């Protein structure tokens, strides 16, 4: 194993410390542990908290700031944060208007975030949640009942965060967050495995000319393995799977996210985006905005995912609303 780390047991602690030192104008670290908090939190608005296992950076700490999250909880690598940690994050960011939890659909995350919600409610804090399940590849996996939550979660952070920034109620923020969940679909693929620092070895293997289609962000199995094909062929398969699961009509509008899993060059992501754009144009589906880059990664895994969100006027306005965080800025 070759990694630029000090101690495999301290990677999350040292990462959080380094992130806060790099972005003190945006974030601070809670005294309660690996919890990243918006610098001026709590604020007099609905607060958003997300998080999960580390190894997906910039998710989720990179999205803490104006117009997105108020707190992010960093669990051990690929491991859900404990209920106590999520509970402390809720208390840290609550400004009296309630807290919305954004949870990716993994069994451990749901159980621990729901336990934290119950603990906070016993303290008189109004807490609600949505569960992101955008992955169309696999209905049930090693870690989920139902679909996995992957890169489309970033659209929830952005759009629900914008709604909260406008001063909306907890019920209103949850409603728009659920609208994002209902209208977002994603699918990913992998060219290589990744190495969890504490394990010290790859968590699966692929042959030199082999890829896995539908791979999860923790290395969960996808739909199948096959010999590597062209970027256009892989993208066509994945985008068709997404479109088959969406009720999109001609002239409707979408936002597109082409997300790298960490080791895929931007050159290749733009080639993927070229094919996505061409396919949507052929179907007379309008692209309102496109995001290409690394938004939710998987340690050093090579591969990419595609996410589409169907937009209405409310979602377009919120997507365009100002956000200023370490990893996401719109002005």
Coordinates of C-alpha atoms in Angstrom, one line a residue, residues 24-152:
X24 CA -11.0 29.0 8.2
X25 CA -13.1 31.6 6.5
X26 CA -15.8 29.0 5.9
X27 CA -15.7 26.3 8.5
X28 CA -14.6 25.3 12.0
X29 CA -14.3 22.0 13.8
X30 CA -16.6 21.1 16.7
X31 CA -14.9 20.4 20.0
X32 CA -17.0 17.2 20.1
X33 CA -15.0 15.4 17.4
X34 CA -14.8 15.1 13.6
X35 CA -17.7 17.4 13.0
X36 CA -17.3 20.3 10.5
X37 CA -19.5 23.3 11.2
X38 CA -20.3 26.4 9.3
X39 CA -18.1 29.2 10.7
X40 CA -20.9 31.4 11.9
X41 CA -23.3 28.6 12.9
X42 CA -25.8 28.5 14.4
X43 CA -27.7 30.9 12.3
X44 CA -31.4 31.9 12.6
X45 CA -32.6 29.6 9.9
X46 CA -33.3 25.9 9.3
X47 CA -29.9 24.1 9.5
X48 CA -28.8 21.2 7.2
X49 CA -26.6 18.4 8.4
X50 CA -25.2 15.6 6.3
X51 CA -22.3 13.2 6.5
X52 CA -21.3 9.6 6.4
X53 CA -18.1 7.6 6.1
X54 CA -15.0 9.5 5.1
X55 CA -13.3 8.8 1.8
X56 CA -15.8 10.6 -0.4
X57 CA -14.2 14.1 -0.3
X58 CA -15.2 16.8 -1.0
X59 CA -18.4 15.2 0.3
X60 CA -19.5 16.2 2.8
X61 CA -17.4 18.8 4.7
X62 CA -16.5 20.6 1.5
X63 CA -20.2 21.6 1.2
X64 CA -20.4 23.3 4.5
X65 CA -21.0 27.1 4.1
X66 CA -23.4 29.7 2.8
X67 CA -26.3 28.2 0.8
X68 CA -25.5 24.6 1.5
X69 CA -24.8 22.6 4.7
X70 CA -24.4 23.9 8.2
X71 CA -22.7 20.8 9.5
X72 CA -21.1 17.6 8.2
X73 CA -20.2 14.6 10.3
X74 CA -17.1 12.6 9.2
X75 CA -17.2 8.9 10.2
X76 CA -14.3 6.5 9.8
X77 CA -13.4 5.6 6.2
X78 CA -16.5 4.1 4.6
X79 CA -18.2 3.8 8.0
X80 CA -21.2 5.6 9.3
X81 CA -20.6 8.2 12.0
X82 CA -22.0 7.2 15.4
X83 CA -25.4 8.5 16.6
X84 CA -23.6 10.5 19.3
X85 CA -21.6 12.4 16.7
X86 CA -24.6 13.2 14.6
X87 CA -26.4 14.3 17.7
X88 CA -23.6 16.6 18.6
X89 CA -23.7 18.1 15.1
X90 CA -27.4 18.7 15.4
X91 CA -27.0 20.5 18.7
X92 CA -24.1 22.5 17.3
X93 CA -26.0 24.0 14.3
X94 CA -29.5 24.3 15.6
X95 CA -30.5 28.0 15.6
X96 CA -34.0 27.4 16.9
X97 CA -35.7 26.8 13.5
X98 CA -35.1 23.1 13.2
X99 CA -32.6 20.8 11.5
X100 CA -32.9 18.8 8.4
X101 CA -30.7 15.7 8.0
X102 CA -29.7 14.6 4.5
X103 CA -29.0 10.9 4.6
X104 CA -27.6 8.6 1.9
X105 CA -29.5 5.3 1.7
X106 CA -27.1 3.0 3.6
X107 CA -28.3 0.9 6.5
X108 CA -25.8 2.2 9.0
X109 CA -26.3 5.8 8.1
X110 CA -30.1 5.6 8.3
X111 CA -30.0 3.8 11.7
X112 CA -27.5 6.2 13.3
X113 CA -29.0 9.4 11.9
X114 CA -32.5 8.3 13.0
X115 CA -31.2 7.5 16.5
X116 CA -29.5 11.0 16.6
X117 CA -32.8 12.5 15.5
X118 CA -34.6 10.9 18.4
X119 CA -31.9 12.0 20.9
X120 CA -32.2 15.6 19.7
X121 CA -35.9 15.6 19.8
X122 CA -35.7 14.6 23.5
X123 CA -33.8 17.9 23.9
X124 CA -36.6 19.8 22.3
X125 CA -34.9 20.2 18.9
X126 CA -37.2 19.9 15.8
X127 CA -35.5 17.5 13.5
X128 CA -36.6 15.9 10.2
X129 CA -34.8 14.0 7.4
X130 CA -34.7 12.9 3.8
X131 CA -33.0 9.8 2.4
X132 CA -31.2 10.0 -0.9
X133 CA -31.5 6.9 -3.2
X134 CA -30.5 8.1 -6.6
X135 CA -28.5 5.1 -7.8
X136 CA -30.5 3.2 -10.6
X137 CA -28.0 0.4 -10.9
X138 CA -28.8 -1.8 -8.0
X139 CA -32.1 -2.1 -6.1
X140 CA -30.6 -3.8 -3.0
X141 CA -26.9 -4.0 -2.2
X142 CA -24.6 -5.2 0.6
X143 CA -25.4 -2.1 2.6
X144 CA -28.9 -1.0 1.6
X145 CA -32.5 -1.9 1.4
X146 CA -33.5 -0.2 -1.8
X147 CA -31.3 2.0 -3.9
X148 CA -28.0 3.5 -2.8
X149 CA -27.4 7.2 -2.3
X150 CA -24.5 8.5 -4.5
X151 CA -23.4 11.7 -6.1
X152 CA -26.9 13.1 -6.7

